[in-house]
């Protein structure tokens, strides 16, 4: 039987398992030119929360009682297509279900056999491209500079920190648990880390650690920490607006308008970006370079794998309760 995850209702805050329904149905049949894909891994991504609301996302909202869609990796188990053979591993934008039918649109073959295929959803996929290009194309880090990263233990944040280390920066992570801080410092080589849930005064903690001020802020979270960062920033600091996960469940940060004056006086640049800004050559370069760094042992990656299609809602919800270290995946 096929199992399908649908949206049952629109959440008002952090999603609840009751916002989703799991339905069963027959395994779909394929026509000429189509393939049947059995899902191996589903990717849980923060932007999907915005698609659960009406008209918030840059992508169309999920419709009530219709299937959730997202990126996944799967294997071709039946083929009536000249492009794909049984056994091909594919990556694409499809439905949150065990069996998907495709005519080849929106999917591509996973050809790198030297690394597990689900990395196409993480370190060698959208988080990798986002981390690499957001940091290097927008942040332009230089040796000896200090970078602060929010959401530092997630799929994007762990990569940004490691790439910044390769570029010779002092790297400070902001995360929601001591376990995450320990991982970033002991295993990924971050210079320091602050647990924002237990730190009594994050600004004071940052001031102590960032003895030469802050040159770069890679913001995955979009909260009021931005006020403190700008106060502690050096002249010509760069702020990279990657994501605002703290706002996806409805809350708004308090941004002090005075930071605009400070940004002027310090000649600070703040720039947002979307992964789509880097389609083509820049995405390919990111994947090639990250693959090389992995082979050379300069980049490590971690996956937080939850098993079973019935736990797909848990995987998504976990992003907003901070359950993941590294890329949040659902294994079927
Ligand atoms: N611009 C783009 O094209 C693009 C592409 C991909 C991703 N993004 C953005 O990049 C960010 C990171 O994405 P990701 O896939 O790597 O997710 P992720 O960091 O792997 O997972 C989310 C993490 O965010 C933290 N978090 C959740 N709610 C929070 C809150 N209210 N305040 C502070 N931290 C919170 C949690 O860690 P803690 O335990 O530390 O709280 C959680 O583990 C997201 O904002 C996402 O939307 C942007």
Coordinates of C-alpha atoms and ligand atoms in Angstrom, one line a residue:
X1 CA 0.0 0.0 0.0
X2 CA 1.0 3.6 -0.5
X3 CA 0.9 6.0 2.4
X4 CA 0.4 9.7 1.9
X5 CA 0.9 12.7 4.3
X6 CA -1.7 15.5 3.8
X7 CA -2.3 18.8 5.5
X8 CA -5.3 18.5 7.9
X9 CA -5.4 22.0 9.2
X10 CA -3.3 25.2 9.3
X11 CA -1.3 25.6 12.4
X12 CA -1.3 28.9 14.3
X13 CA 2.0 28.4 16.0
X14 CA 4.5 25.5 16.1
X15 CA 2.8 22.7 14.1
X16 CA 1.2 19.8 15.9
X17 CA 0.9 16.2 14.7
X18 CA -2.9 16.8 14.5
X19 CA -2.2 19.3 11.6
X20 CA -1.4 16.3 9.4
X21 CA -3.2 13.2 8.3
X22 CA -1.8 9.9 7.0
X23 CA -3.9 8.2 4.4
X24 CA -3.4 4.9 2.6
X25 CA -4.1 4.0 -1.0
X26 CA -3.1 1.6 -3.7
X27 CA 0.4 1.8 -5.2
X28 CA -0.1 4.1 -8.3
X29 CA 0.2 2.6 -11.8
X30 CA 2.5 4.1 -14.4
X31 CA 1.9 5.0 -18.1
X32 CA 4.3 5.1 -21.0
X33 CA 7.1 7.6 -20.4
X34 CA 6.6 7.4 -16.6
X35 CA 8.5 5.8 -13.7
X36 CA 7.5 4.6 -10.2
X37 CA 9.8 5.9 -7.5
X38 CA 10.0 4.4 -4.0
X39 CA 11.0 7.0 -1.4
X40 CA 14.1 6.4 0.5
X41 CA 14.5 9.7 2.4
X42 CA 12.2 12.8 2.8
X43 CA 13.8 16.2 3.6
X44 CA 12.2 18.2 6.4
X45 CA 12.9 21.9 5.7
X46 CA 12.0 25.1 7.6
X47 CA 10.4 26.8 4.5
X48 CA 7.7 24.1 4.6
X49 CA 6.2 25.6 7.7
X50 CA 5.5 28.8 5.7
X51 CA 3.7 26.7 3.1
X52 CA 1.3 25.5 5.8
X53 CA 0.0 29.1 6.1
X54 CA -1.9 31.0 3.5
X55 CA 0.2 33.2 1.2
X56 CA 3.3 33.5 3.4
X57 CA 5.8 31.5 1.4
X58 CA 7.7 32.2 -1.8
X59 CA 6.1 28.9 -2.9
X60 CA 2.4 28.1 -3.2
X61 CA 0.7 27.2 0.0
X62 CA -0.2 23.5 0.8
X63 CA -3.9 23.0 0.2
X64 CA -6.0 21.6 3.0
X65 CA -6.5 17.8 2.7
X66 CA -4.0 17.6 -0.1
X67 CA -0.6 16.0 -0.1
X68 CA 2.5 17.8 1.3
X69 CA 5.2 18.2 -1.2
X70 CA 9.0 18.6 -0.8
X71 CA 12.3 17.2 -1.8
X72 CA 13.2 13.5 -1.5
X73 CA 15.5 10.8 -2.6
X74 CA 14.2 7.6 -4.0
X75 CA 14.9 4.6 -6.1
X76 CA 13.2 3.7 -9.5
X77 CA 11.3 0.4 -9.0
X78 CA 9.4 0.4 -12.3
X79 CA 10.2 2.2 -15.6
X80 CA 8.4 2.9 -18.8
X81 CA 10.8 5.8 -19.6
X82 CA 13.9 5.8 -21.8
X83 CA 15.6 8.2 -19.5
X84 CA 15.4 6.1 -16.3
X85 CA 16.1 2.5 -15.4
X86 CA 15.1 0.3 -12.5
X87 CA 17.6 0.8 -9.7
X88 CA 18.4 4.4 -10.6
X89 CA 18.6 6.6 -7.5
X90 CA 16.8 9.9 -8.1
X91 CA 16.4 13.2 -6.3
X92 CA 13.5 15.6 -6.8
X93 CA 10.6 17.7 -5.8
X94 CA 7.7 15.2 -5.3
X95 CA 5.0 14.2 -2.8
X96 CA 5.4 13.2 0.8
X97 CA 4.3 9.6 0.1
X98 CA 6.0 6.2 -0.2
X99 CA 5.4 5.8 -4.0
X100 CA 5.6 8.7 -6.5
X101 CA 5.0 8.6 -10.2
X102 CA 7.1 10.9 -12.4
X103 CA 7.6 11.6 -16.1
X104 CA 11.1 12.9 -15.3
X105 CA 10.0 16.5 -14.7
X106 CA 11.5 18.0 -11.5
X107 CA 13.8 15.0 -10.8
X108 CA 17.4 14.2 -11.6
X109 CA 19.6 11.1 -11.1
X110 CA 21.9 10.9 -8.1
X111 CA 25.2 10.0 -9.8
X112 CA 27.8 10.4 -7.0
X113 CA 28.1 6.8 -5.7
X114 CA 30.9 7.6 -3.3
X115 CA 28.7 9.2 -0.7
X116 CA 25.2 8.2 0.6
X117 CA 22.4 9.3 -1.7
X118 CA 20.5 11.3 1.0
X119 CA 23.4 13.8 1.0
X120 CA 21.6 15.2 -2.1
X121 CA 19.1 16.6 0.4
X122 CA 21.7 18.0 2.8
X123 CA 25.4 18.6 2.6
X124 CA 25.4 18.1 -1.2
X125 CA 22.0 19.7 -1.8
X126 CA 20.1 22.8 -0.9
X127 CA 21.7 23.4 2.6
X128 CA 25.2 23.0 1.0
X129 CA 24.5 25.4 -1.8
X130 CA 22.9 27.9 0.6
X131 CA 25.7 27.8 3.1
X132 CA 28.5 28.0 0.5
X133 CA 27.1 30.8 -1.6
X134 CA 25.5 32.8 1.2
X135 CA 28.8 32.9 3.1
X136 CA 31.3 33.2 0.2
X137 CA 29.3 35.3 -2.4
X138 CA 27.6 37.6 0.1
X139 CA 29.7 37.5 3.2
X140 CA 33.1 37.4 1.5
X141 CA 35.0 36.2 4.6
X142 CA 38.6 37.1 5.1
X143 CA 41.3 35.4 7.1
X144 CA 41.3 36.6 10.7
X145 CA 37.7 37.9 10.7
X146 CA 35.2 37.0 13.3
X147 CA 31.8 35.4 12.3
X148 CA 28.8 34.7 14.4
X149 CA 26.2 32.2 13.1
X150 CA 22.7 31.7 14.5
X151 CA 21.0 28.3 14.1
X152 CA 24.6 27.1 14.0
X153 CA 24.0 23.4 14.6
X154 CA 21.5 22.9 11.8
X155 CA 22.0 21.7 8.2
X156 CA 23.1 25.2 6.9
X157 CA 24.8 26.5 10.1
X158 CA 27.1 23.5 10.6
X159 CA 28.4 24.0 7.0
X160 CA 28.7 27.8 7.2
X161 CA 30.9 27.4 10.4
X162 CA 33.2 24.8 8.8
X163 CA 33.6 26.8 5.6
X164 CA 34.4 29.9 7.6
X165 CA 37.1 27.9 9.5
X166 CA 38.6 26.8 6.1
X167 CA 38.7 30.5 5.2
X168 CA 40.6 31.3 8.4
X169 CA 37.9 33.0 10.5
X170 CA 37.1 32.9 14.2
X171 CA 33.8 31.1 14.3
X172 CA 31.1 31.5 17.0
X173 CA 27.9 29.6 17.0
X174 CA 24.5 30.4 18.7
X175 CA 22.4 27.3 19.4
X176 CA 19.7 26.0 21.7
X177 CA 21.5 23.3 23.8
X178 CA 24.8 22.5 25.5
X179 CA 24.9 19.2 23.5
X180 CA 24.9 21.3 20.3
X181 CA 27.6 23.6 21.6
X182 CA 29.8 20.6 22.5
X183 CA 29.4 19.1 19.0
X184 CA 30.3 22.4 17.3
X185 CA 33.4 23.0 19.4
X186 CA 34.7 19.4 19.9
X187 CA 33.9 17.9 16.5
X188 CA 33.6 20.8 14.0
X189 CA 36.3 23.0 15.4
X190 CA 34.1 26.1 16.2
X191 CA 36.1 28.5 18.4
X192 CA 33.2 29.2 20.8
X193 CA 29.4 28.7 21.2
X194 CA 26.6 30.2 23.2
X195 CA 23.5 28.4 24.3
X196 CA 20.8 31.1 23.8
X197 CA 18.4 29.2 26.0
X198 CA 20.6 29.3 29.1
X199 CA 22.8 32.3 28.6
X200 CA 21.8 35.1 30.9
X201 CA 23.2 37.9 28.7
X202 CA 24.1 36.9 25.2
X203 CA 25.4 40.3 24.3
X204 CA 27.9 40.2 27.3
X205 CA 28.9 36.7 26.3
X206 CA 29.5 37.7 22.7
X207 CA 31.5 40.8 23.8
X208 CA 33.8 38.6 25.9
X209 CA 34.3 36.0 23.1
X210 CA 34.6 38.5 20.1
X211 CA 37.6 40.3 21.4
X212 CA 38.2 41.9 18.0
X213 CA 34.5 42.7 17.3
X214 CA 32.2 41.0 14.8
X215 CA 32.8 41.2 11.0
X216 CA 30.2 38.8 9.8
X217 CA 26.8 37.6 11.0
X218 CA 25.2 34.7 9.2
X219 CA 21.6 34.8 10.4
X220 CA 19.4 31.7 10.1
X221 CA 17.0 32.7 12.8
X222 CA 15.8 36.3 12.3
X223 CA 15.4 37.3 16.0
X224 CA 16.2 40.4 18.1
X225 CA 19.8 39.2 18.5
X226 CA 20.4 41.3 15.4
X227 CA 20.3 44.5 17.6
X228 CA 23.2 43.2 19.8
X229 CA 25.2 42.0 16.8
X230 CA 25.1 45.4 15.1
X231 CA 26.2 47.1 18.3
X232 CA 29.2 44.7 18.5
X233 CA 30.0 44.8 14.8
X234 CA 33.1 46.4 13.3
X235 CA 33.2 48.9 10.5
X236 CA 32.2 47.4 7.2
X237 CA 30.7 44.3 8.8
X238 CA 28.4 42.1 6.6
X239 CA 25.1 40.7 7.7
X240 CA 23.9 37.7 5.7
X241 CA 20.1 37.2 6.0
X242 CA 19.7 33.5 5.2
X243 CA 16.4 32.7 7.0
X244 CA 14.1 33.7 9.8
X245 CA 13.0 30.4 11.4
X246 CA 12.1 32.2 14.7
X247 CA 9.3 34.0 12.8
X248 CA 7.8 31.1 10.8
X249 CA 5.4 30.2 13.6
X250 CA 4.0 33.7 13.9
X251 CA 6.2 35.7 16.3
X252 CA 7.9 38.9 15.3
X253 CA 11.3 40.1 16.6
X254 CA 11.8 43.5 18.2
X255 CA 14.3 45.3 16.0
X256 CA 15.5 48.6 17.5
X257 CA 15.2 51.3 14.8
X258 CA 18.4 52.8 16.2
X259 CA 20.4 50.0 14.6
X260 CA 19.8 51.7 11.2
X261 CA 21.8 54.7 12.5
X262 CA 24.5 52.4 13.7
X263 CA 24.6 50.6 10.4
X264 CA 25.1 53.9 8.6
X265 CA 27.9 55.0 11.0
X266 CA 29.7 51.7 10.7
X267 CA 29.1 51.3 6.9
X268 CA 27.5 47.8 7.6
X269 CA 26.0 45.9 4.7
X270 CA 22.9 43.7 5.2
X271 CA 21.8 41.4 2.4
X272 CA 19.2 38.7 2.0
X273 CA 19.3 36.0 -0.6
X274 CA 17.5 33.0 -1.9
X275 CA 19.2 29.8 -3.0
X276 CA 17.6 30.4 -6.5
X277 CA 19.9 33.4 -6.9
X278 CA 22.7 30.8 -7.3
X279 CA 21.2 28.5 -9.9
X280 CA 23.6 26.9 -12.4
X281 CA 27.3 27.3 -12.2
X282 CA 27.4 28.7 -8.7
X283 CA 25.3 25.8 -7.4
X284 CA 27.5 23.3 -9.2
X285 CA 30.7 24.9 -7.9
X286 CA 29.3 24.7 -4.3
X287 CA 28.6 21.0 -4.6
X288 CA 31.9 20.2 -6.2
X289 CA 33.9 22.1 -3.6
X290 CA 32.0 20.7 -0.7
X291 CA 32.4 17.1 -2.1
X292 CA 36.2 17.8 -2.3
X293 CA 36.3 19.1 1.3
X294 CA 34.5 16.0 2.5
X295 CA 37.0 13.7 0.7
X296 CA 39.8 15.7 2.2
X297 CA 38.3 15.5 5.7
X298 CA 37.9 19.2 6.0
X299 CA 34.1 19.1 6.2
X300 CA 32.0 16.8 8.3
X301 CA 28.3 16.4 8.1
X302 CA 25.7 14.9 10.4
X303 CA 22.1 13.8 9.8
X304 CA 19.3 13.5 12.3
X305 CA 17.3 10.6 10.9
X306 CA 13.8 9.8 12.0
X307 CA 12.3 6.6 10.7
X308 CA 8.9 5.7 9.2
X309 CA 6.5 7.6 7.1
X310 CA 4.1 7.9 10.0
X311 CA 6.7 10.0 11.8
X312 CA 7.0 12.6 8.9
X313 CA 5.1 15.2 10.9
X314 CA 7.5 14.7 13.8
X315 CA 10.5 15.3 11.5
X316 CA 9.1 18.7 10.4
X317 CA 7.9 19.8 13.9
X318 CA 11.4 18.8 15.3
X319 CA 13.0 21.7 13.3
X320 CA 11.0 24.2 15.4
X321 CA 11.7 22.5 18.8
X322 CA 15.4 22.2 18.0
X323 CA 15.6 18.4 17.9
X324 CA 18.1 18.2 15.0
X325 CA 21.8 18.4 14.9
X326 CA 22.7 18.7 11.2
X327 CA 20.2 17.8 8.4
X328 CA 16.7 16.6 9.5
X329 CA 15.7 13.6 7.4
X330 CA 12.9 11.0 7.4
X331 CA 13.9 7.5 6.3
X332 CA 11.2 5.4 4.8
Ligands
LIG1 N1 17.8 31.6 1.8 C1 17.6 30.4 1.3 O1 17.5 30.2 0.1 C2 17.5 29.3 2.3 C3 17.7 28.0 1.9 C4 17.7 27.0 2.9 C5 17.4 27.3 4.2 N2 17.2 28.6 4.5 C6 17.0 29.0 5.9 O2 18.1 28.7 6.7 C7 17.8 28.5 8.0 C8 18.4 27.1 8.5 O3 17.8 26.1 7.7 P1 18.2 24.6 7.9 O4 17.5 23.8 6.9 O5 19.6 24.5 8.1 O6 17.4 24.2 9.3 P2 18.1 23.7 10.6 O7 19.0 24.8 11.1 O8 18.7 22.4 10.3 O9 17.0 23.4 11.7 C9 16.3 24.4 12.3 C10 17.1 24.8 13.7 O10 16.7 26.2 13.9 C11 16.7 26.4 15.3 N3 15.5 27.1 15.7 C12 14.2 26.7 15.6 N4 13.3 27.6 16.0 C13 14.1 28.6 16.6 C14 13.8 29.8 17.2 N5 12.5 30.2 17.5 N6 14.8 30.6 17.7 C15 16.1 30.2 17.4 N7 16.5 29.1 16.8 C16 15.5 28.3 16.4 C17 16.7 25.0 16.0 O11 18.0 24.9 16.6 P3 18.3 25.4 18.1 O12 18.3 24.2 19.0 O13 19.7 26.0 18.0 O14 17.2 26.4 18.5 C18 16.6 24.0 14.9 O15 17.3 22.9 15.1 C19 16.3 28.5 8.1 O16 15.9 29.8 8.5 C20 15.8 28.3 6.6 O17 14.6 28.9 6.4 C21 17.3 29.6 3.6

